[in-house]
PDB file of C-alpha atoms in Angstrom:
ATOM      1  CA  UNK J   1     180.751  88.478  55.380  1.00  0.00           C
ATOM      2  CA  UNK J   2     178.495  85.666  56.307  1.00  0.00           C
ATOM      3  CA  UNK J   3     175.079  87.274  56.709  1.00  0.00           C
ATOM      4  CA  UNK J   4     173.323  83.850  56.672  1.00  0.00           C
ATOM      5  CA  UNK J   5     174.798  83.059  60.073  1.00  0.00           C
ATOM      6  CA  UNK J   6     173.275  86.137  61.708  1.00  0.00           C
ATOM      7  CA  UNK J   7     169.838  85.201  60.461  1.00  0.00           C
ATOM      8  CA  UNK J   8     170.183  81.519  61.248  1.00  0.00           C
ATOM      9  CA  UNK J   9     171.538  82.280  64.759  1.00  0.00           C
ATOM     10  CA  UNK J  10     168.573  84.552  65.422  1.00  0.00           C
ATOM     11  CA  UNK J  11     166.000  81.856  64.544  1.00  0.00           C
ATOM     12  CA  UNK J  12     167.896  79.153  66.404  1.00  0.00           C
ATOM     13  CA  UNK J  13     168.162  81.303  69.529  1.00  0.00           C
ATOM     14  CA  UNK J  14     164.460  82.138  69.572  1.00  0.00           C
ATOM     15  CA  UNK J  15     163.513  78.396  69.296  1.00  0.00           C
ATOM     16  CA  UNK J  16     165.950  77.585  72.189  1.00  0.00           C
ATOM     17  CA  UNK J  17     164.308  80.138  74.503  1.00  0.00           C
ATOM     18  CA  UNK J  18     160.870  78.622  73.948  1.00  0.00           C
ATOM     19  CA  UNK J  19     162.223  75.126  74.828  1.00  0.00           C
ATOM     20  CA  UNK J  20     164.309  76.055  77.864  1.00  0.00           C
ATOM     21  CA  UNK J  21     162.518  78.959  79.603  1.00  0.00           C
ATOM     22  CA  UNK J  22     160.808  76.969  82.365  1.00  0.00           C
ATOM     23  CA  UNK J  23     164.192  75.342  83.302  1.00  0.00           C
ATOM     24  CA  UNK J  24     165.773  78.816  83.220  1.00  0.00           C
ATOM     25  CA  UNK J  25     163.171  80.227  85.684  1.00  0.00           C
ATOM     26  CA  UNK J  26     163.882  77.355  88.186  1.00  0.00           C
ATOM     27  CA  UNK J  27     167.566  77.922  87.742  1.00  0.00           C
ATOM     28  CA  UNK J  28     167.447  81.668  88.538  1.00  0.00           C
ATOM     29  CA  UNK J  29     165.249  81.172  91.513  1.00  0.00           C
ATOM     30  CA  UNK J  30     167.583  78.482  93.066  1.00  0.00           C
ATOM     31  CA  UNK J  31     170.554  80.849  92.496  1.00  0.00           C
ATOM     32  CA  UNK J  32     168.999  83.961  94.135  1.00  0.00           C
ATOM     33  CA  UNK J  33     166.372  82.848  96.704  1.00  0.00           C
ATOM     34  CA  UNK J  34     167.049  80.778  99.778  1.00  0.00           C
ATOM     35  CA  UNK J  35     163.449  79.660 100.128  1.00  0.00           C
ATOM     36  CA  UNK J  36     164.162  77.161  97.293  1.00  0.00           C
ATOM     37  CA  UNK J  37     166.357  74.200  98.424  1.00  0.00           C
ATOM     38  CA  UNK J  38     166.426  72.224  95.174  1.00  0.00           C
ATOM     39  CA  UNK J  39     165.136  71.708  91.684  1.00  0.00           C
ATOM     40  CA  UNK J  40     162.105  69.642  92.518  1.00  0.00           C
ATOM     41  CA  UNK J  41     161.081  71.718  95.514  1.00  0.00           C
ATOM     42  CA  UNK J  42     161.325  74.886  93.457  1.00  0.00           C
ATOM     43  CA  UNK J  43     159.274  73.364  90.668  1.00  0.00           C
ATOM     44  CA  UNK J  44     156.558  72.209  92.969  1.00  0.00           C
ATOM     45  CA  UNK J  45     156.377  75.426  94.960  1.00  0.00           C
ATOM     46  CA  UNK J  46     156.234  77.559  91.792  1.00  0.00           C
ATOM     47  CA  UNK J  47     153.491  75.425  90.336  1.00  0.00           C
ATOM     48  CA  UNK J  48     151.396  75.441  93.522  1.00  0.00           C
ATOM     49  CA  UNK J  49     151.611  79.214  94.103  1.00  0.00           C
ATOM     50  CA  UNK J  50     151.718  80.666  90.573  1.00  0.00           C
ATOM     51  CA  UNK J  51     150.559  77.926  88.242  1.00  0.00           C
ATOM     52  CA  UNK J  52     152.186  77.141  84.875  1.00  0.00           C
ATOM     53  CA  UNK J  53     152.379  80.814  84.151  1.00  0.00           C
ATOM     54  CA  UNK J  54     154.986  81.173  86.882  1.00  0.00           C
ATOM     55  CA  UNK J  55     157.546  79.377  84.717  1.00  0.00           C
ATOM     56  CA  UNK J  56     157.126  81.717  81.842  1.00  0.00           C
ATOM     57  CA  UNK J  57     157.311  85.091  83.644  1.00  0.00           C
ATOM     58  CA  UNK J  58     159.169  87.705  81.531  1.00  0.00           C
ATOM     59  CA  UNK J  59     159.523  85.445  78.496  1.00  0.00           C
ATOM     60  CA  UNK J  60     158.302  87.896  75.878  1.00  0.00           C
ATOM     61  CA  UNK J  61     161.303  90.263  76.135  1.00  0.00           C
ATOM     62  CA  UNK J  62     163.980  87.381  76.174  1.00  0.00           C
ATOM     63  CA  UNK J  63     162.500  85.925  73.016  1.00  0.00           C
ATOM     64  CA  UNK J  64     163.285  89.138  71.276  1.00  0.00           C
ATOM     65  CA  UNK J  65     166.567  89.870  73.007  1.00  0.00           C
ATOM     66  CA  UNK J  66     167.948  86.322  72.820  1.00  0.00           C
ATOM     67  CA  UNK J  67     167.016  86.180  69.172  1.00  0.00           C
ATOM     68  CA  UNK J  68     169.181  89.293  68.615  1.00  0.00           C
ATOM     69  CA  UNK J  69     172.035  88.124  70.882  1.00  0.00           C
ATOM     70  CA  UNK J  70     172.069  84.690  69.280  1.00  0.00           C
ATOM     71  CA  UNK J  71     172.309  86.404  65.917  1.00  0.00           C
ATOM     72  CA  UNK J  72     175.302  88.435  67.134  1.00  0.00           C
ATOM     73  CA  UNK J  73     177.031  85.348  68.708  1.00  0.00           C
ATOM     74  CA  UNK J  74     176.694  83.073  65.630  1.00  0.00           C
ATOM     75  CA  UNK J  75     177.329  85.842  63.112  1.00  0.00           C
ATOM     76  CA  UNK J  76     180.484  87.138  65.055  1.00  0.00           C
ATOM     77  CA  UNK J  77     181.705  83.563  65.515  1.00  0.00           C
ATOM     78  CA  UNK J  78     181.470  82.622  61.842  1.00  0.00           C
ATOM     79  CA  UNK J  79     182.939  85.855  60.597  1.00  0.00           C
ATOM     80  CA  UNK J  80     185.857  85.651  63.085  1.00  0.00           C
ATOM     81  CA  UNK J  81     186.605  82.200  61.798  1.00  0.00           C
ATOM     82  CA  UNK J  82     186.585  83.639  58.214  1.00  0.00           C
ATOM     83  CA  UNK J  83     189.077  86.416  59.223  1.00  0.00           C
ATOM     84  CA  UNK J  84     191.399  84.026  61.046  1.00  0.00           C
ATOM     85  CA  UNK J  85     191.382  81.647  58.059  1.00  0.00           C
ATOM     86  CA  UNK J  86     192.356  84.483  55.745  1.00  0.00           C
ATOM     87  CA  UNK J  87     195.125  85.428  58.176  1.00  0.00           C
ATOM     88  CA  UNK J  88     196.576  81.845  57.989  1.00  0.00           C
ATOM     89  CA  UNK J  89     196.533  81.950  54.236  1.00  0.00           C
ATOM     90  CA  UNK J  90     194.077  81.408  51.344  1.00  0.00           C
ATOM     91  CA  UNK J  91     192.162  78.228  51.831  1.00  0.00           C
ATOM     92  CA  UNK J  92     193.795  77.329  55.125  1.00  0.00           C
ATOM     93  CA  UNK J  93     191.579  75.382  57.508  1.00  0.00           C
ATOM     94  CA  UNK J  94     190.743  76.813  60.919  1.00  0.00           C
ATOM     95  CA  UNK J  95     192.539  75.418  63.909  1.00  0.00           C
ATOM     96  CA  UNK J  96     190.982  74.495  67.235  1.00  0.00           C
ATOM     97  CA  UNK J  97     192.463  77.747  68.691  1.00  0.00           C
ATOM     98  CA  UNK J  98     190.653  79.723  65.972  1.00  0.00           C
ATOM     99  CA  UNK J  99     187.335  78.123  66.982  1.00  0.00           C
ATOM    100  CA  UNK J 100     187.985  78.840  70.637  1.00  0.00           C
ATOM    101  CA  UNK J 101     188.938  82.525  70.048  1.00  0.00           C
ATOM    102  CA  UNK J 102     186.011  83.040  67.641  1.00  0.00           C
ATOM    103  CA  UNK J 103     183.588  81.642  70.260  1.00  0.00           C
ATOM    104  CA  UNK J 104     185.124  83.900  72.962  1.00  0.00           C
ATOM    105  CA  UNK J 105     184.670  86.905  70.695  1.00  0.00           C
ATOM    106  CA  UNK J 106     181.077  86.010  69.960  1.00  0.00           C
ATOM    107  CA  UNK J 107     180.261  85.611  73.669  1.00  0.00           C
ATOM    108  CA  UNK J 108     181.761  88.919  74.703  1.00  0.00           C
ATOM    109  CA  UNK J 109     180.346  90.878  71.696  1.00  0.00           C
ATOM    110  CA  UNK J 110     176.743  90.070  72.538  1.00  0.00           C
ATOM    111  CA  UNK J 111     176.842  91.553  76.081  1.00  0.00           C
ATOM    112  CA  UNK J 112     175.865  95.104  75.045  1.00  0.00           C
ATOM    113  CA  UNK J 113     172.662  93.659  73.393  1.00  0.00           C
ATOM    114  CA  UNK J 114     171.969  90.949  76.028  1.00  0.00           C
ATOM    115  CA  UNK J 115     172.407  92.694  79.434  1.00  0.00           C
ATOM    116  CA  UNK J 116     169.275  94.886  79.451  1.00  0.00           C
ATOM    117  CA  UNK J 117     166.965  91.996  78.501  1.00  0.00           C
ATOM    118  CA  UNK J 118     168.683  89.639  80.917  1.00  0.00           C
ATOM    119  CA  UNK J 119     168.270  91.778  83.980  1.00  0.00           C
ATOM    120  CA  UNK J 120     164.524  92.225  83.179  1.00  0.00           C
ATOM    121  CA  UNK J 121     164.212  88.497  82.719  1.00  0.00           C
ATOM    122  CA  UNK J 122     165.874  87.720  86.023  1.00  0.00           C
ATOM    123  CA  UNK J 123     163.825  90.203  87.931  1.00  0.00           C
ATOM    124  CA  UNK J 124     160.528  88.950  86.617  1.00  0.00           C
ATOM    125  CA  UNK J 125     161.570  85.283  87.113  1.00  0.00           C
ATOM    126  CA  UNK J 126     162.390  85.989  90.807  1.00  0.00           C
ATOM    127  CA  UNK J 127     159.067  87.801  91.343  1.00  0.00           C
ATOM    128  CA  UNK J 128     157.236  84.920  93.165  1.00  0.00           C
ATOM    129  CA  UNK J 129     154.032  86.844  93.902  1.00  0.00           C
ATOM    130  CA  UNK J 130     151.141  85.689  91.773  1.00  0.00           C
ATOM    131  CA  UNK J 131     149.440  88.155  89.469  1.00  0.00           C
ATOM    132  CA  UNK J 132     146.138  86.603  90.668  1.00  0.00           C
ATOM    133  CA  UNK J 133     146.778  87.870  94.285  1.00  0.00           C
ATOM    134  CA  UNK J 134     145.842  91.164  95.794  1.00  0.00           C
ATOM    135  CA  UNK J 135     142.417  91.455  94.078  1.00  0.00           C
ATOM    136  CA  UNK J 136     139.452  90.966  96.274  1.00  0.00           C
ATOM    137  CA  UNK J 137     138.111  88.462  98.731  1.00  0.00           C
ATOM    138  CA  UNK J 138     140.709  86.034 100.186  1.00  0.00           C
ATOM    139  CA  UNK J 139     143.483  87.437  98.017  1.00  0.00           C
ATOM    140  CA  UNK J 140     143.230  90.973  99.365  1.00  0.00           C
ATOM    141  CA  UNK J 141     146.061  90.532 101.870  1.00  0.00           C
ATOM    142  CA  UNK J 142     148.503  88.842  99.421  1.00  0.00           C
ATOM    143  CA  UNK J 143     151.485  90.863  98.200  1.00  0.00           C
ATOM    144  CA  UNK J 144     151.218  92.371  94.742  1.00  0.00           C
ATOM    145  CA  UNK J 145     154.131  91.893  92.355  1.00  0.00           C
ATOM    146  CA  UNK J 146     156.438  94.880  91.986  1.00  0.00           C
ATOM    147  CA  UNK J 147     156.606  94.633  88.191  1.00  0.00           C
ATOM    148  CA  UNK J 148     153.503  94.330  85.942  1.00  0.00           C
ATOM    149  CA  UNK J 149     155.441  93.029  82.965  1.00  0.00           C
ATOM    150  CA  UNK J 150     158.691  93.343  80.914  1.00  0.00           C
ATOM    151  CA  UNK J 151     158.230  96.979  79.802  1.00  0.00           C
ATOM    152  CA  UNK J 152     157.174  98.132  83.272  1.00  0.00           C
ATOM    153  CA  UNK J 153     160.156  96.353  84.779  1.00  0.00           C
ATOM    154  CA  UNK J 154     162.526  97.943  82.197  1.00  0.00           C
ATOM    155  CA  UNK J 155     161.231 101.412  82.827  1.00  0.00           C
ATOM    156  CA  UNK J 156     161.274 100.932  86.612  1.00  0.00           C
ATOM    157  CA  UNK J 157     164.997  99.947  86.520  1.00  0.00           C
ATOM    158  CA  UNK J 158     165.787 103.037  84.432  1.00  0.00           C
ATOM    159  CA  UNK J 159     163.714 105.278  86.724  1.00  0.00           C
ATOM    160  CA  UNK J 160     165.394 103.884  89.931  1.00  0.00           C
ATOM    161  CA  UNK J 161     168.987 103.372  88.704  1.00  0.00           C
ATOM    162  CA  UNK J 162     169.315 105.219  85.460  1.00  0.00           C
ATOM    163  CA  UNK J 163     170.307 103.582  82.173  1.00  0.00           C
ATOM    164  CA  UNK J 164     173.357 102.156  83.790  1.00  0.00           C
ATOM    165  CA  UNK J 165     171.072  99.939  85.885  1.00  0.00           C
ATOM    166  CA  UNK J 166     170.298  97.931  82.891  1.00  0.00           C
ATOM    167  CA  UNK J 167     173.925  96.799  82.754  1.00  0.00           C
ATOM    168  CA  UNK J 168     174.236  95.717  86.381  1.00  0.00           C
ATOM    169  CA  UNK J 169     175.946  92.319  86.299  1.00  0.00           C
ATOM    170  CA  UNK J 170     177.468  92.988  82.886  1.00  0.00           C
ATOM    171  CA  UNK J 171     181.015  92.121  84.103  1.00  0.00           C
ATOM    172  CA  UNK J 172     180.140  88.609  85.342  1.00  0.00           C
ATOM    173  CA  UNK J 173     177.962  88.223  82.324  1.00  0.00           C
ATOM    174  CA  UNK J 174     181.009  88.803  80.087  1.00  0.00           C
ATOM    175  CA  UNK J 175     183.145  86.495  82.290  1.00  0.00           C
ATOM    176  CA  UNK J 176     180.437  83.894  81.996  1.00  0.00           C
ATOM    177  CA  UNK J 177     179.694  84.112  78.240  1.00  0.00           C
ATOM    178  CA  UNK J 178     183.197  84.601  76.889  1.00  0.00           C
ATOM    179  CA  UNK J 179     184.724  81.399  78.212  1.00  0.00           C
ATOM    180  CA  UNK J 180     181.296  79.614  77.990  1.00  0.00           C
ATOM    181  CA  UNK J 181     180.809  80.208  74.286  1.00  0.00           C
ATOM    182  CA  UNK J 182     184.491  79.465  73.549  1.00  0.00           C
ATOM    183  CA  UNK J 183     183.970  76.046  75.136  1.00  0.00           C
ATOM    184  CA  UNK J 184     180.534  75.727  73.517  1.00  0.00           C
ATOM    185  CA  UNK J 185     181.753  76.142  69.926  1.00  0.00           C
ATOM    186  CA  UNK J 186     184.923  74.189  70.416  1.00  0.00           C
ATOM    187  CA  UNK J 187     183.028  71.231  71.829  1.00  0.00           C
ATOM    188  CA  UNK J 188     180.376  71.369  69.033  1.00  0.00           C
ATOM    189  CA  UNK J 189     183.018  71.562  66.283  1.00  0.00           C
ATOM    190  CA  UNK J 190     185.141  68.835  67.738  1.00  0.00           C
ATOM    191  CA  UNK J 191     182.213  66.387  68.219  1.00  0.00           C
ATOM    192  CA  UNK J 192     180.854  67.129  64.706  1.00  0.00           C
ATOM    193  CA  UNK J 193     184.261  66.393  63.215  1.00  0.00           C
ATOM    194  CA  UNK J 194     184.620  63.131  65.117  1.00  0.00           C
ATOM    195  CA  UNK J 195     181.205  61.950  63.826  1.00  0.00           C
ATOM    196  CA  UNK J 196     181.537  63.103  60.242  1.00  0.00           C
ATOM    197  CA  UNK J 197     183.071  60.598  57.764  1.00  0.00           C
ATOM    198  CA  UNK J 198     186.178  61.716  55.799  1.00  0.00           C
ATOM    199  CA  UNK J 199     185.195  63.456  52.628  1.00  0.00           C
ATOM    200  CA  UNK J 200     181.703  64.493  53.799  1.00  0.00           C
ATOM    201  CA  UNK J 201     181.231  68.242  54.023  1.00  0.00           C
ATOM    202  CA  UNK J 202     178.333  68.532  56.423  1.00  0.00           C
ATOM    203  CA  UNK J 203     177.597  66.441  59.582  1.00  0.00           C
ATOM    204  CA  UNK J 204     174.542  64.141  59.752  1.00  0.00           C
ATOM    205  CA  UNK J 205     171.587  65.359  61.767  1.00  0.00           C
ATOM    206  CA  UNK J 206     172.209  62.835  64.550  1.00  0.00           C
ATOM    207  CA  UNK J 207     175.677  64.274  64.909  1.00  0.00           C
ATOM    208  CA  UNK J 208     174.321  67.832  65.050  1.00  0.00           C
ATOM    209  CA  UNK J 209     171.806  66.965  67.763  1.00  0.00           C
ATOM    210  CA  UNK J 210     174.257  65.149  69.944  1.00  0.00           C
ATOM    211  CA  UNK J 211     177.088  67.599  69.496  1.00  0.00           C
ATOM    212  CA  UNK J 212     174.667  70.537  70.180  1.00  0.00           C
ATOM    213  CA  UNK J 213     173.414  68.954  73.371  1.00  0.00           C
ATOM    214  CA  UNK J 214     176.820  68.127  74.764  1.00  0.00           C
ATOM    215  CA  UNK J 215     178.204  71.530  73.756  1.00  0.00           C
ATOM    216  CA  UNK J 216     175.454  73.229  75.693  1.00  0.00           C
ATOM    217  CA  UNK J 217     176.253  71.132  78.821  1.00  0.00           C
ATOM    218  CA  UNK J 218     180.033  71.869  78.413  1.00  0.00           C
ATOM    219  CA  UNK J 219     179.362  75.571  78.037  1.00  0.00           C
ATOM    220  CA  UNK J 220     177.261  75.786  81.159  1.00  0.00           C
ATOM    221  CA  UNK J 221     179.660  73.698  83.172  1.00  0.00           C
ATOM    222  CA  UNK J 222     182.227  76.557  82.583  1.00  0.00           C
ATOM    223  CA  UNK J 223     179.759  79.396  82.908  1.00  0.00           C
ATOM    224  CA  UNK J 224     177.632  78.425  85.957  1.00  0.00           C
ATOM    225  CA  UNK J 225     179.870  80.045  88.704  1.00  0.00           C
ATOM    226  CA  UNK J 226     179.756  83.502  87.046  1.00  0.00           C
ATOM    227  CA  UNK J 227     176.058  83.002  86.306  1.00  0.00           C
ATOM    228  CA  UNK J 228     175.360  82.803  90.039  1.00  0.00           C
ATOM    229  CA  UNK J 229     177.243  86.007  90.698  1.00  0.00           C
ATOM    230  CA  UNK J 230     175.430  87.734  87.759  1.00  0.00           C
ATOM    231  CA  UNK J 231     172.040  86.869  88.976  1.00  0.00           C
ATOM    232  CA  UNK J 232     172.774  88.000  92.528  1.00  0.00           C
ATOM    233  CA  UNK J 233     174.054  91.378  91.443  1.00  0.00           C
ATOM    234  CA  UNK J 234     171.061  91.886  89.106  1.00  0.00           C
ATOM    235  CA  UNK J 235     168.599  91.070  91.911  1.00  0.00           C
ATOM    236  CA  UNK J 236     170.615  93.039  94.624  1.00  0.00           C
ATOM    237  CA  UNK J 237     168.364  95.832  95.894  1.00  0.00           C
ATOM    238  CA  UNK J 238     165.323  94.757  93.882  1.00  0.00           C
ATOM    239  CA  UNK J 239     163.483  93.195  96.769  1.00  0.00           C
ATOM    240  CA  UNK J 240     165.419  94.279  99.832  1.00  0.00           C
ATOM    241  CA  UNK J 241     168.269  96.524 100.849  1.00  0.00           C
ATOM    242  CA  UNK J 242     171.408  96.260  98.704  1.00  0.00           C
ATOM    243  CA  UNK J 243     173.947  93.778 100.129  1.00  0.00           C
ATOM    244  CA  UNK J 244     176.851  93.932  97.655  1.00  0.00           C
ATOM    245  CA  UNK J 245     179.209  96.853  96.909  1.00  0.00           C
ATOM    246  CA  UNK J 246     180.288  95.417  93.586  1.00  0.00           C
ATOM    247  CA  UNK J 247     181.526  92.311  91.748  1.00  0.00           C
ATOM    248  CA  UNK J 248     184.489  91.394  94.066  1.00  0.00           C
ATOM    249  CA  UNK J 249     182.434  91.997  97.216  1.00  0.00           C
ATOM    250  CA  UNK J 250     179.660  89.788  95.894  1.00  0.00           C
ATOM    251  CA  UNK J 251     182.108  86.961  95.140  1.00  0.00           C
ATOM    252  CA  UNK J 252     183.790  87.109  98.538  1.00  0.00           C
ATOM    253  CA  UNK J 253     180.600  87.558 100.573  1.00  0.00           C
ATOM    254  CA  UNK J 254     178.930  84.663  98.769  1.00  0.00           C
ATOM    255  CA  UNK J 255     181.846  82.395  99.500  1.00  0.00           C
ATOM    256  CA  UNK J 256     182.098  83.614 103.105  1.00  0.00           C
ATOM    257  CA  UNK J 257     178.381  83.075 103.882  1.00  0.00           C
ATOM    258  CA  UNK J 258     177.513  79.949 101.821  1.00  0.00           C
ATOM    259  CA  UNK J 259     180.832  78.345 100.823  1.00  0.00           C
ATOM    260  CA  UNK J 260     182.349  77.763  97.342  1.00  0.00           C
ATOM    261  CA  UNK J 261     179.795  75.012  96.612  1.00  0.00           C
ATOM    262  CA  UNK J 262     177.095  77.615  96.062  1.00  0.00           C
ATOM    263  CA  UNK J 263     178.659  78.415  92.684  1.00  0.00           C
ATOM    264  CA  UNK J 264     177.540  74.993  91.411  1.00  0.00           C
ATOM    265  CA  UNK J 265     174.154  74.818  93.080  1.00  0.00           C
ATOM    266  CA  UNK J 266     172.348  75.332  89.796  1.00  0.00           C
ATOM    267  CA  UNK J 267     174.708  73.276  87.637  1.00  0.00           C
ATOM    268  CA  UNK J 268     172.326  70.293  87.586  1.00  0.00           C
ATOM    269  CA  UNK J 269     169.413  72.325  86.228  1.00  0.00           C
ATOM    270  CA  UNK J 270     171.668  74.180  83.804  1.00  0.00           C
ATOM    271  CA  UNK J 271     172.888  70.914  82.286  1.00  0.00           C
ATOM    272  CA  UNK J 272     169.377  69.425  82.285  1.00  0.00           C
ATOM    273  CA  UNK J 273     168.140  72.476  80.422  1.00  0.00           C
ATOM    274  CA  UNK J 274     171.224  72.879  78.176  1.00  0.00           C
ATOM    275  CA  UNK J 275     170.995  69.509  76.362  1.00  0.00           C
ATOM    276  CA  UNK J 276     167.547  69.771  74.787  1.00  0.00           C
ATOM    277  CA  UNK J 277     167.809  73.579  74.245  1.00  0.00           C
ATOM    278  CA  UNK J 278     171.065  73.325  72.377  1.00  0.00           C
ATOM    279  CA  UNK J 279     169.981  70.374  70.393  1.00  0.00           C
ATOM    280  CA  UNK J 280     167.163  72.654  69.046  1.00  0.00           C
ATOM    281  CA  UNK J 281     169.422  75.668  68.630  1.00  0.00           C
ATOM    282  CA  UNK J 282     172.011  73.963  66.503  1.00  0.00           C
ATOM    283  CA  UNK J 283     169.477  71.858  64.590  1.00  0.00           C
ATOM    284  CA  UNK J 284     167.590  74.957  63.620  1.00  0.00           C
ATOM    285  CA  UNK J 285     170.777  76.948  62.998  1.00  0.00           C
ATOM    286  CA  UNK J 286     172.181  74.289  60.677  1.00  0.00           C
ATOM    287  CA  UNK J 287     168.959  73.908  58.834  1.00  0.00           C
ATOM    288  CA  UNK J 288     168.535  77.643  58.367  1.00  0.00           C
ATOM    289  CA  UNK J 289     172.182  78.116  57.220  1.00  0.00           C
ATOM    290  CA  UNK J 290     171.978  75.307  54.647  1.00  0.00           C
ATOM    291  CA  UNK J 291     168.670  76.682  53.285  1.00  0.00           C
ATOM    292  CA  UNK J 292     169.999  80.261  53.195  1.00  0.00           C
ATOM    293  CA  UNK J 293     173.312  79.315  51.451  1.00  0.00           C
ATOM    294  CA  UNK J 294     171.515  77.303  48.832  1.00  0.00           C
ATOM    295  CA  UNK J 295     169.362  80.397  48.148  1.00  0.00           C
ATOM    296  CA  UNK J 296     172.567  82.522  47.893  1.00  0.00           C
ATOM    297  CA  UNK J 297     173.996  79.966  45.396  1.00  0.00           C
ATOM    298  CA  UNK J 298     170.870  79.945  43.267  1.00  0.00           C
ATOM    299  CA  UNK J 299     170.837  83.809  43.251  1.00  0.00           C
ATOM    300  CA  UNK J 300     174.484  83.970  42.157  1.00  0.00           C
ATOM    301  CA  UNK J 301     173.814  81.477  39.284  1.00  0.00           C
TER     302      UNK J 301
END
């Protein structure tokens, strides 16, 4: 079993969150709140009302959970590749289908770890009330935020909806991340192979950065429609009366009211965020894996 990939994926995922979180906040708000009509308008409004802090609401929990989920994704992906290679025969190279299926497995496997942290992240990101409001003086009439922080949000969801409430939106999350990570790893592997000279075992760092950025954009291009449904189900009932009876009703009602183009409303911000984030994720991952495998080799010697 490749334990190095679990650890390297964890470090890479945490670094990716730090780089992309402000973009993610804008993305979630555009998907779930009609008061925001576009990327720039959302950015300006958030900055004016909440300050820079508004872009980092709920970040502490995702840094932890994404670190764990990224560990699961990369570890599952690498070990599935190893199993499929052994299935083909000793020393047989992995096919593109192997890469696709391993990425699919990694994306679906991490849902159980990711879902609770993701719903907390989305709820805090969509909480547009400033923590500075509601004190004294002129801010006395301003609405106070419902959640005081990640732990309070987590406990509130459990108290209101039970433990199952933490997995609201898990189905579209699985339908997003399965195909998305399959595309993600297939794109990365293919681009690295194209840019690596014959006989060279590891890709150059320029190849890693470019392939990582493009892979992130490709993955989000596939995953954005389900990401919209996921976010809406996670926010449903949090700020107002529940609108959706379930996954299918959310899809049909969203199309009926806003049209099919709503599924790609946040594609621009997703791609804008995905390129730098996944450049960092794969660069840190590759660096960590190479260091850890060298350490393993030294230890065995």
